[in-house]
Structure formats: structure tokens, C-alpha cells
Amino acid sequence: MERTLILVKPDAVQRGLTGEIITRFERKGLKLVGARFLQISNDLAARHYAVHKSKPFYNDLIKYITSGPVMAMALEGKGAVAVCRKLMGATFGKDAEPGTIRGDFAMDKLNIVHGSDSIENAEYEISLYFKPDDLVEYELNNGRWIN
Ligand code: ATP
Ligand code: MG
């Protein structure tokens, strides 16, 4: 089953939105298979955002993601990568549709949540935050009412 890496970013943790954001994914029907509350180091941030290394906003991005603790989660479900991106909304809060996480909670570039943008990147990002043993295989009791 497809998996994706979600981060509740430092602004959301500081604003007390961690639970609300987890709930958004849970109530959609995604299965939580891994969770870790951590402060991202400069080294981990550089590995996570390696694709943005040449961008003009790279330094701000590293500063932002390392500015406080994050909640990292691996979520599983049919089409999990695309489904989570839809739930998150457009990159910047001002552009995100109401009803999406960023549309409901963000105004600008501090955009509350990260989600992998492809299956390949999801596998890579999950491996940055979780050892294979940290991910839990189990059946959701209500899974047959979701899928
Ligand atoms: P994320 O990867 O965090 O889930 P995303 O995939 O919607 O967000 P990306 O294009 O991957 O957006 O950009 C990564 C992050 O870099 C964004 O979440 C945002 O915080 C920041 N960012 C992107 N574009 C800019 C920009 N032009 N100026 C400043 N920051 C930016
Ligand atoms: Mg991205």
C-alpha cells in the first residue's frame, strides 16, 4: 500500500495545531504507520530539501524547518501521496482553497505542513525519518468501511 511522509511544521506545532492536522488525515481514512516528534538538524534538513538547494529561498527554508520541533508521520492509504497533497492545498496559504489545511490555517510561506510530492520521494523521505522497524504494520479495524 502507498505511503507518504507528512511533517507538521514548526509554525503549526507552535500554534497548537498538531492534533488538528493529524485529525485531518485520520478522518479522511489514512492509516498512521509511523510517528516521531523531533527537532530537525541542519544535516537532516539539507538531505530533506536537497532538491531545493539551488533555489533562492533555500536558506530561508532550512531556517524555517529547523526553527522548532516538528511532528513527522508516515501515512498509508490508496494513492496516499496525491490524497495528502490535496488535503494540504496549494503551497502558499494565500493561494490555498478553504477546506484544505493550508487554506484554513496559513496566510503565506509558513505553510503548516509538508507532504511528499511523489511516490519515489515519499520512499526517500520516509527513510530519512524512520528506520524500517519504526513503521508499524497492522490492520485498521474500520478499514473495510474506508476502502
Ligand atoms: P512542501 O515541500 O513543504 O510540502 P510544497 O511541495 O507545496 O511544500 P515546494 O515547492 O516543495 O512546495 O517548496 C518547499 C517549501 O519551500 C514550501 O513549503 C515553502 O515553505 C518554501 N518555498 C517554496 N517556494 C518558495 C518561494 N518562492 N519563496 C520562499 N519560500 C518558498
Ligand atoms: Mg515539496
CSV table of N, CA and C and ligand atoms in Angstrom, one decimal:
chain,number,residue,atom,x,y,z
A,1,MET,N,0.8,-1.2,0.0
A,1,MET,CA,0.0,0.0,0.0
A,1,MET,C,0.9,1.3,0.0
A,2,GLU,N,0.4,2.3,-0.7
A,2,GLU,CA,1.2,3.5,-0.8
A,2,GLU,C,1.4,4.3,0.5
A,3,ARG,N,2.6,4.8,0.7
A,3,ARG,CA,2.9,5.6,1.9
A,3,ARG,C,3.4,7.0,1.5
A,4,THR,N,3.2,7.9,2.4
A,4,THR,CA,3.7,9.3,2.2
A,4,THR,C,4.3,9.8,3.6
A,5,LEU,N,5.2,10.8,3.4
A,5,LEU,CA,5.8,11.4,4.6
A,5,LEU,C,5.1,12.8,4.8
A,6,ILE,N,4.6,13.0,6.0
A,6,ILE,CA,4.0,14.2,6.4
A,6,ILE,C,4.7,14.8,7.5
A,7,LEU,N,5.0,16.2,7.5
A,7,LEU,CA,5.6,16.9,8.6
A,7,LEU,C,4.6,17.9,9.0
A,8,VAL,N,4.2,17.9,10.3
A,8,VAL,CA,3.6,19.1,10.9
A,8,VAL,C,4.7,20.1,11.2
A,9,LYS,N,4.8,21.2,10.5
A,9,LYS,CA,5.9,22.1,10.5
A,9,LYS,C,6.0,22.9,11.8
A,10,PRO,N,7.2,23.5,12.1
A,10,PRO,CA,7.3,24.3,13.4
A,10,PRO,C,6.3,25.3,13.7
A,11,ASP,N,5.8,26.0,12.7
A,11,ASP,CA,4.8,27.0,12.9
A,11,ASP,C,3.5,26.4,13.4
A,12,ALA,N,3.1,25.2,12.9
A,12,ALA,CA,1.9,24.6,13.3
A,12,ALA,C,2.0,24.0,14.7
A,13,VAL,N,3.2,23.4,15.0
A,13,VAL,CA,3.4,22.9,16.4
A,13,VAL,C,3.3,24.1,17.4
A,14,GLN,N,3.9,25.2,17.1
A,14,GLN,CA,3.9,26.4,18.0
A,14,GLN,C,2.5,27.0,18.1
A,15,ARG,N,1.7,26.9,17.1
A,15,ARG,CA,0.3,27.4,17.1
A,15,ARG,C,-0.7,26.4,17.7
A,16,GLY,N,-0.2,25.3,18.2
A,16,GLY,CA,-1.1,24.3,18.8
A,16,GLY,C,-2.0,23.6,17.8
A,17,LEU,N,-1.5,23.4,16.6
A,17,LEU,CA,-2.4,22.8,15.6
A,17,LEU,C,-2.0,21.4,15.3
A,18,THR,N,-1.1,20.8,16.0
A,18,THR,CA,-0.6,19.4,15.7
A,18,THR,C,-1.8,18.4,15.7
A,19,GLY,N,-2.6,18.5,16.8
A,19,GLY,CA,-3.7,17.5,16.8
A,19,GLY,C,-4.7,17.7,15.7
A,20,GLU,N,-5.0,18.9,15.4
A,20,GLU,CA,-6.0,19.3,14.4
A,20,GLU,C,-5.5,18.7,13.0
A,21,ILE,N,-4.2,18.8,12.8
A,21,ILE,CA,-3.7,18.4,11.5
A,21,ILE,C,-3.7,16.9,11.4
A,22,ILE,N,-3.3,16.2,12.5
A,22,ILE,CA,-3.3,14.8,12.5
A,22,ILE,C,-4.8,14.3,12.2
A,23,THR,N,-5.7,15.0,12.8
A,23,THR,CA,-7.1,14.6,12.7
A,23,THR,C,-7.6,14.8,11.2
A,24,ARG,N,-7.1,15.8,10.5
A,24,ARG,CA,-7.5,16.0,9.1
A,24,ARG,C,-7.2,14.7,8.3
A,25,PHE,N,-5.9,14.2,8.5
A,25,PHE,CA,-5.5,13.0,7.8
A,25,PHE,C,-6.2,11.7,8.2
A,26,GLU,N,-6.4,11.6,9.6
A,26,GLU,CA,-7.1,10.5,10.1
A,26,GLU,C,-8.5,10.3,9.7
A,27,ARG,N,-9.2,11.4,9.7
A,27,ARG,CA,-10.6,11.4,9.4
A,27,ARG,C,-10.9,11.1,7.9
A,28,LYS,N,-9.9,11.4,7.1
A,28,LYS,CA,-10.0,11.1,5.7
A,28,LYS,C,-10.0,9.6,5.4
A,29,GLY,N,-9.2,8.9,6.3
A,29,GLY,CA,-9.1,7.5,6.2
A,29,GLY,C,-7.7,7.0,6.0
A,30,LEU,N,-6.7,7.9,6.1
A,30,LEU,CA,-5.3,7.5,6.0
A,30,LEU,C,-4.9,6.8,7.3
A,31,LYS,N,-4.1,5.8,7.2
A,31,LYS,CA,-3.6,5.0,8.3
A,31,LYS,C,-2.3,5.5,8.8
A,32,LEU,N,-2.2,5.8,10.1
A,32,LEU,CA,-0.9,6.2,10.7
A,32,LEU,C,0.0,5.0,10.9
A,33,VAL,N,1.1,4.9,10.3
A,33,VAL,CA,2.0,3.8,10.4
A,33,VAL,C,3.3,4.1,11.1
A,34,GLY,N,3.6,5.4,11.3
A,34,GLY,CA,4.8,5.9,12.0
A,34,GLY,C,4.6,7.3,12.5
A,35,ALA,N,5.2,7.6,13.6
A,35,ALA,CA,5.1,9.0,14.1
A,35,ALA,C,6.4,9.2,15.0
A,36,ARG,N,6.9,10.5,14.9
A,36,ARG,CA,8.1,10.8,15.6
A,36,ARG,C,8.1,12.4,15.8
A,37,PHE,N,8.2,12.8,17.0
A,37,PHE,CA,8.3,14.2,17.3
A,37,PHE,C,9.8,14.6,17.5
A,38,LEU,N,10.3,15.5,16.7
A,38,LEU,CA,11.7,15.7,16.7
A,38,LEU,C,12.0,17.2,16.3
A,39,GLN,N,13.2,17.6,16.6
A,39,GLN,CA,13.8,18.8,16.1
A,39,GLN,C,14.7,18.4,15.0
A,40,ILE,N,14.4,19.0,13.8
A,40,ILE,CA,15.2,18.6,12.6
A,40,ILE,C,16.6,19.3,12.7
A,41,SER,N,17.7,18.6,12.5
A,41,SER,CA,19.0,19.1,12.5
A,41,SER,C,19.3,19.8,11.1
A,42,ASN,N,20.3,20.6,11.0
A,42,ASN,CA,20.7,21.2,9.7
A,42,ASN,C,21.0,20.1,8.7
A,43,ASP,N,21.7,19.0,9.2
A,43,ASP,CA,22.0,18.0,8.3
A,43,ASP,C,20.8,17.2,7.7
A,44,LEU,N,19.8,17.0,8.6
A,44,LEU,CA,18.6,16.3,8.1
A,44,LEU,C,17.8,17.2,7.1
A,45,ALA,N,17.8,18.5,7.5
A,45,ALA,CA,17.1,19.5,6.7
A,45,ALA,C,17.7,19.5,5.3
A,46,ALA,N,19.0,19.5,5.2
A,46,ALA,CA,19.7,19.6,3.9
A,46,ALA,C,19.4,18.3,3.1
A,47,ARG,N,19.3,17.2,3.8
A,47,ARG,CA,19.0,16.0,3.0
A,47,ARG,C,17.6,16.0,2.5
A,48,HIS,N,16.7,16.5,3.4
A,48,HIS,CA,15.2,16.5,3.0
A,48,HIS,C,15.0,17.5,1.8
A,49,TYR,N,15.6,18.7,1.9
A,49,TYR,CA,15.4,19.7,0.9
A,49,TYR,C,16.5,19.8,-0.1
A,50,ALA,N,17.2,18.7,-0.4
A,50,ALA,CA,18.3,18.7,-1.4
A,50,ALA,C,17.8,19.2,-2.7
A,51,VAL,N,16.6,18.8,-3.1
A,51,VAL,CA,16.1,19.3,-4.5
A,51,VAL,C,16.0,20.8,-4.6
A,52,HIS,N,15.9,21.5,-3.4
A,52,HIS,CA,15.8,22.9,-3.5
A,52,HIS,C,17.1,23.7,-3.3
A,53,LYS,N,18.2,22.9,-3.2
A,53,LYS,CA,19.5,23.5,-2.9
A,53,LYS,C,19.8,24.8,-3.7
A,54,SER,N,19.5,24.7,-5.0
A,54,SER,CA,19.9,25.9,-5.9
A,54,SER,C,18.9,27.0,-5.9
A,55,LYS,N,17.8,26.9,-5.1
A,55,LYS,CA,16.7,27.9,-5.2
A,55,LYS,C,17.1,29.1,-4.3
A,56,PRO,N,16.6,30.3,-4.7
A,56,PRO,CA,17.0,31.5,-3.9
A,56,PRO,C,16.4,31.4,-2.4
A,57,PHE,N,15.3,30.7,-2.2
A,57,PHE,CA,14.7,30.6,-0.9
A,57,PHE,C,15.3,29.5,0.0
A,58,TYR,N,16.3,28.8,-0.5
A,58,TYR,CA,16.8,27.6,0.2
A,58,TYR,C,17.2,27.9,1.7
A,59,ASN,N,18.0,29.0,1.9
A,59,ASN,CA,18.4,29.3,3.2
A,59,ASN,C,17.2,29.6,4.2
A,60,ASP,N,16.2,30.3,3.7
A,60,ASP,CA,15.0,30.6,4.5
A,60,ASP,C,14.3,29.3,4.8
A,61,LEU,N,14.3,28.4,3.8
A,61,LEU,CA,13.6,27.1,4.0
A,61,LEU,C,14.2,26.3,5.1
A,62,ILE,N,15.6,26.2,5.1
A,62,ILE,CA,16.3,25.5,6.1
A,62,ILE,C,16.1,26.1,7.5
A,63,LYS,N,16.1,27.4,7.5
A,63,LYS,CA,15.9,28.1,8.8
A,63,LYS,C,14.5,27.8,9.4
A,64,TYR,N,13.5,27.9,8.5
A,64,TYR,CA,12.1,27.6,8.9
A,64,TYR,C,12.0,26.2,9.4
A,65,ILE,N,12.4,25.2,8.7
A,65,ILE,CA,12.1,23.8,9.1
A,65,ILE,C,12.9,23.4,10.3
A,66,THR,N,14.0,24.1,10.6
A,66,THR,CA,14.8,23.8,11.8
A,66,THR,C,14.5,24.7,13.0
A,67,SER,N,13.5,25.6,12.8
A,67,SER,CA,13.2,26.6,13.8
A,67,SER,C,12.5,26.1,15.1
A,68,GLY,N,12.1,24.9,15.1
A,68,GLY,CA,11.4,24.4,16.3
A,68,GLY,C,11.0,22.9,16.0
A,69,PRO,N,10.4,22.2,17.0
A,69,PRO,CA,10.1,20.8,16.7
A,69,PRO,C,9.0,20.6,15.6
A,70,VAL,N,9.1,19.4,15.1
A,70,VAL,CA,8.1,19.0,14.1
A,70,VAL,C,7.5,17.7,14.5
A,71,MET,N,6.3,17.3,14.0
A,71,MET,CA,5.8,16.0,14.1
A,71,MET,C,5.9,15.3,12.7
A,72,ALA,N,6.7,14.3,12.7
A,72,ALA,CA,6.9,13.6,11.4
A,72,ALA,C,6.0,12.3,11.4
A,73,MET,N,5.3,12.1,10.3
A,73,MET,CA,4.4,10.9,10.3
A,73,MET,C,4.5,10.2,8.9
A,74,ALA,N,4.4,8.9,9.0
A,74,ALA,CA,4.3,8.1,7.8
A,74,ALA,C,2.8,7.7,7.7
A,75,LEU,N,2.1,8.0,6.6
A,75,LEU,CA,0.7,7.7,6.5
A,75,LEU,C,0.5,6.7,5.3
A,76,GLU,N,-0.4,5.8,5.4
A,76,GLU,CA,-0.6,4.8,4.4
A,76,GLU,C,-2.1,4.8,3.9
A,77,GLY,N,-2.2,4.6,2.6
A,77,GLY,CA,-3.6,4.5,2.0
A,77,GLY,C,-3.5,4.5,0.5
A,78,LYS,N,-4.6,4.1,-0.1
A,78,LYS,CA,-4.6,4.1,-1.6
A,78,LYS,C,-4.3,5.5,-2.1
A,79,GLY,N,-3.3,5.7,-3.0
A,79,GLY,CA,-3.0,7.0,-3.5
A,79,GLY,C,-2.6,8.0,-2.5
A,80,ALA,N,-2.0,7.5,-1.4
A,80,ALA,CA,-1.7,8.4,-0.2
A,80,ALA,C,-1.0,9.7,-0.6
A,81,VAL,N,0.0,9.6,-1.5
A,81,VAL,CA,0.8,10.8,-1.8
A,81,VAL,C,-0.2,11.9,-2.4
A,82,ALA,N,-0.9,11.6,-3.4
A,82,ALA,CA,-1.8,12.6,-4.0
A,82,ALA,C,-2.9,13.0,-3.1
A,83,VAL,N,-3.5,12.1,-2.4
A,83,VAL,CA,-4.6,12.4,-1.5
A,83,VAL,C,-4.1,13.4,-0.4
A,84,CYS,N,-3.0,13.2,0.1
A,84,CYS,CA,-2.5,14.1,1.2
A,84,CYS,C,-2.1,15.5,0.6
A,85,ARG,N,-1.6,15.5,-0.6
A,85,ARG,CA,-1.3,16.8,-1.3
A,85,ARG,C,-2.6,17.6,-1.5
A,86,LYS,N,-3.7,16.9,-1.8
A,86,LYS,CA,-5.0,17.6,-2.0
A,86,LYS,C,-5.5,18.1,-0.7
A,87,LEU,N,-5.4,17.3,0.4
A,87,LEU,CA,-5.8,17.8,1.7
A,87,LEU,C,-5.0,19.0,2.2
A,88,MET,N,-3.7,19.0,1.8
A,88,MET,CA,-2.9,20.1,2.2
A,88,MET,C,-3.2,21.4,1.5
A,89,GLY,N,-3.5,21.4,0.2
A,89,GLY,CA,-3.8,22.6,-0.6
A,89,GLY,C,-2.5,23.2,-1.2
A,90,ALA,N,-2.7,24.3,-1.9
A,90,ALA,CA,-1.6,24.9,-2.6
A,90,ALA,C,-0.4,25.3,-1.7
A,91,THR,N,0.8,25.5,-2.2
A,91,THR,CA,2.0,25.7,-1.4
A,91,THR,C,1.8,26.9,-0.4
A,92,PHE,N,1.4,28.0,-0.9
A,92,PHE,CA,1.3,29.2,-0.1
A,92,PHE,C,-0.1,29.4,0.4
A,93,GLY,N,-0.2,29.7,1.7
A,93,GLY,CA,-1.5,29.9,2.3
A,93,GLY,C,-2.5,30.8,1.6
A,94,LYS,N,-2.0,31.9,1.1
A,94,LYS,CA,-2.9,32.8,0.4
A,94,LYS,C,-3.6,32.2,-0.8
A,95,ASP,N,-2.9,31.2,-1.5
A,95,ASP,CA,-3.5,30.6,-2.7
A,95,ASP,C,-4.3,29.3,-2.4
A,96,ALA,N,-4.2,28.8,-1.2
A,96,ALA,CA,-4.8,27.5,-0.9
A,96,ALA,C,-6.3,27.7,-0.7
A,97,GLU,N,-7.1,26.7,-1.2
A,97,GLU,CA,-8.5,26.7,-1.1
A,97,GLU,C,-9.0,26.5,0.3
A,98,PRO,N,-10.0,27.3,0.7
A,98,PRO,CA,-10.6,27.0,2.0
A,98,PRO,C,-11.0,25.5,2.1
A,99,GLY,N,-10.9,24.9,3.2
A,99,GLY,CA,-11.2,23.5,3.4
A,99,GLY,C,-10.0,22.6,3.3
A,100,THR,N,-8.9,23.1,2.7
A,100,THR,CA,-7.6,22.5,2.8
A,100,THR,C,-6.9,22.9,4.1
A,101,ILE,N,-5.9,22.2,4.5
A,101,ILE,CA,-5.2,22.5,5.7
A,101,ILE,C,-4.5,23.9,5.6
A,102,ARG,N,-3.8,24.1,4.5
A,102,ARG,CA,-3.2,25.4,4.3
A,102,ARG,C,-4.2,26.5,4.1
A,103,GLY,N,-5.3,26.2,3.4
A,103,GLY,CA,-6.3,27.1,3.1
A,103,GLY,C,-7.0,27.6,4.4
A,104,ASP,N,-7.1,26.7,5.3
A,104,ASP,CA,-7.8,27.0,6.6
A,104,ASP,C,-6.9,27.6,7.6
A,105,PHE,N,-5.5,27.4,7.6
A,105,PHE,CA,-4.7,27.8,8.7
A,105,PHE,C,-3.5,28.6,8.3
A,106,ALA,N,-3.2,28.8,7.0
A,106,ALA,CA,-2.0,29.6,6.6
A,106,ALA,C,-2.3,30.8,5.8
A,107,MET,N,-1.5,31.8,5.9
A,107,MET,CA,-1.6,33.0,5.1
A,107,MET,C,-0.5,33.2,4.1
A,108,ASP,N,0.6,32.6,4.3
A,108,ASP,CA,1.8,33.0,3.5
A,108,ASP,C,2.7,31.8,3.3
A,109,LYS,N,4.0,32.0,3.5
A,109,LYS,CA,5.0,30.9,3.2
A,109,LYS,C,5.2,30.0,4.4
A,110,LEU,N,4.9,30.4,5.6
A,110,LEU,CA,4.9,29.5,6.7
A,110,LEU,C,3.6,28.6,6.5
A,111,ASN,N,3.8,27.4,5.9
A,111,ASN,CA,2.6,26.8,5.4
A,111,ASN,C,2.2,25.5,6.1
A,112,ILE,N,2.5,25.4,7.4
A,112,ILE,CA,1.9,24.5,8.3
A,112,ILE,C,2.3,23.0,8.2
A,113,VAL,N,2.4,22.5,6.9
A,113,VAL,CA,2.5,21.1,6.7
A,113,VAL,C,3.4,20.8,5.5
A,114,HIS,N,4.1,19.7,5.5
A,114,HIS,CA,4.8,19.2,4.4
A,114,HIS,C,4.2,17.8,4.0
A,115,GLY,N,4.2,17.5,2.7
A,115,GLY,CA,3.8,16.2,2.2
A,115,GLY,C,4.6,15.9,1.0
A,116,SER,N,5.1,14.6,0.9
A,116,SER,CA,5.9,14.2,-0.2
A,116,SER,C,5.1,14.4,-1.5
A,117,ASP,N,5.9,14.8,-2.6
A,117,ASP,CA,5.2,15.1,-3.8
A,117,ASP,C,5.2,14.0,-4.9
A,118,SER,N,5.9,12.8,-4.6
A,118,SER,CA,5.8,11.7,-5.5
A,118,SER,C,6.1,10.4,-4.7
A,119,ILE,N,5.7,9.3,-5.3
A,119,ILE,CA,5.9,8.0,-4.5
A,119,ILE,C,7.4,7.8,-4.3
A,120,GLU,N,8.2,8.1,-5.3
A,120,GLU,CA,9.6,8.0,-5.1
A,120,GLU,C,10.2,8.8,-4.0
A,121,ASN,N,9.8,10.1,-4.0
A,121,ASN,CA,10.3,11.0,-2.9
A,121,ASN,C,9.7,10.6,-1.6
A,122,ALA,N,8.5,10.0,-1.6
A,122,ALA,CA,7.9,9.6,-0.3
A,122,ALA,C,8.8,8.5,0.3
A,123,GLU,N,9.2,7.5,-0.5
A,123,GLU,CA,10.1,6.4,0.0
A,123,GLU,C,11.4,7.0,0.5
A,124,TYR,N,12.0,7.9,-0.2
A,124,TYR,CA,13.2,8.5,0.3
A,124,TYR,C,13.0,9.3,1.6
A,125,GLU,N,11.9,10.1,1.6
A,125,GLU,CA,11.7,11.0,2.8
A,125,GLU,C,11.4,10.1,4.0
A,126,ILE,N,10.6,9.1,3.8
A,126,ILE,CA,10.2,8.2,5.0
A,126,ILE,C,11.5,7.6,5.5
A,127,SER,N,12.5,7.2,4.6
A,127,SER,CA,13.7,6.6,5.1
A,127,SER,C,14.6,7.6,5.8
A,128,LEU,N,14.4,8.9,5.6
A,128,LEU,CA,15.2,9.9,6.3
A,128,LEU,C,14.7,10.0,7.8
A,129,TYR,N,13.4,9.8,8.0
A,129,TYR,CA,12.9,10.0,9.4
A,129,TYR,C,12.6,8.7,10.2
A,130,PHE,N,12.5,7.6,9.5
A,130,PHE,CA,12.1,6.3,10.1
A,130,PHE,C,13.0,5.2,9.7
A,131,LYS,N,13.4,4.4,10.7
A,131,LYS,CA,14.1,3.1,10.4
A,131,LYS,C,12.9,2.1,10.1
A,132,PRO,N,13.2,1.1,9.3
A,132,PRO,CA,12.1,0.1,8.9
A,132,PRO,C,11.4,-0.3,10.2
A,133,ASP,N,12.1,-0.6,11.3
A,133,ASP,CA,11.4,-1.1,12.5
A,133,ASP,C,10.5,-0.1,13.2
A,134,ASP,N,10.7,1.2,12.8
A,134,ASP,CA,9.8,2.2,13.5
A,134,ASP,C,8.4,2.2,12.8
A,135,LEU,N,8.2,1.6,11.7
A,135,LEU,CA,6.9,1.6,11.0
A,135,LEU,C,6.1,0.4,11.4
A,136,VAL,N,4.9,0.6,11.8
A,136,VAL,CA,4.1,-0.5,12.3
A,136,VAL,C,3.1,-1.0,11.3
A,137,GLU,N,3.2,-2.3,11.1
A,137,GLU,CA,2.2,-3.0,10.2
A,137,GLU,C,1.0,-3.5,11.0
A,138,TYR,N,-0.2,-3.0,10.6
A,138,TYR,CA,-1.4,-3.5,11.4
A,138,TYR,C,-2.6,-3.3,10.5
A,139,GLU,N,-3.7,-3.9,10.9
A,139,GLU,CA,-4.9,-3.7,10.2
A,139,GLU,C,-5.8,-2.7,10.9
A,140,LEU,N,-6.3,-1.7,10.2
A,140,LEU,CA,-7.3,-0.8,10.9
A,140,LEU,C,-8.6,-1.6,11.0
A,141,ASN,N,-9.2,-1.6,12.2
A,141,ASN,CA,-10.4,-2.3,12.4
A,141,ASN,C,-11.5,-1.8,11.5
A,142,ASN,N,-11.5,-0.5,11.2
A,142,ASN,CA,-12.6,0.0,10.4
A,142,ASN,C,-12.2,0.2,8.9
A,143,GLY,N,-11.0,-0.5,8.5
A,143,GLY,CA,-10.5,-0.3,7.2
A,143,GLY,C,-11.5,-0.7,6.1
A,144,ARG,N,-12.3,-1.7,6.4
A,144,ARG,CA,-13.3,-2.2,5.3
A,144,ARG,C,-14.4,-1.2,5.1
A,145,TRP,N,-14.6,-0.2,6.0
A,145,TRP,CA,-15.6,0.8,5.9
A,145,TRP,C,-15.0,2.0,5.1
A,146,ILE,N,-13.7,2.0,4.9
A,146,ILE,CA,-13.0,3.1,4.2
A,146,ILE,C,-12.6,2.7,2.8
A,147,ASN,N,-12.1,1.5,2.6
A,147,ASN,CA,-11.7,1.0,1.3
A,147,ASN,C,-12.7,-0.1,0.8
B,1,ATP,P1,6.5,21.1,1.0
B,1,ATP,O1,7.6,20.5,0.2
B,1,ATP,O2,6.9,21.9,2.2
B,1,ATP,O3,5.4,20.1,1.2
B,1,ATP,P2,5.4,22.2,-1.5
B,1,ATP,O4,5.8,20.9,-2.0
B,1,ATP,O5,4.0,22.6,-1.6
B,1,ATP,O6,5.8,22.3,0.1
B,1,ATP,P3,7.8,23.2,-2.6
B,1,ATP,O7,7.9,23.8,-4.0
B,1,ATP,O8,8.4,21.8,-2.4
B,1,ATP,O9,6.3,23.3,-2.1
B,1,ATP,O10,8.6,24.2,-1.6
B,1,ATP,C1,9.1,23.7,-0.4
B,1,ATP,C2,8.9,24.8,0.6
B,1,ATP,O11,9.7,25.9,0.3
B,1,ATP,C3,7.5,25.4,0.7
B,1,ATP,O12,6.7,24.6,1.6
B,1,ATP,C4,7.7,26.8,1.2
B,1,ATP,O13,7.7,26.8,2.6
B,1,ATP,C5,9.1,27.1,0.6
B,1,ATP,N1,9.0,27.9,-0.6
B,1,ATP,C6,8.7,27.4,-1.8
B,1,ATP,N2,8.7,28.4,-2.8
B,1,ATP,C7,9.2,29.5,-2.1
B,1,ATP,C8,9.4,30.8,-2.5
B,1,ATP,N3,9.3,31.2,-3.8
B,1,ATP,N4,9.8,31.7,-1.5
B,1,ATP,C9,10.0,31.3,-0.3
B,1,ATP,N5,9.8,30.0,0.2
B,1,ATP,C10,9.3,29.2,-0.7
B,2,MG,MG,7.7,19.9,-1.8
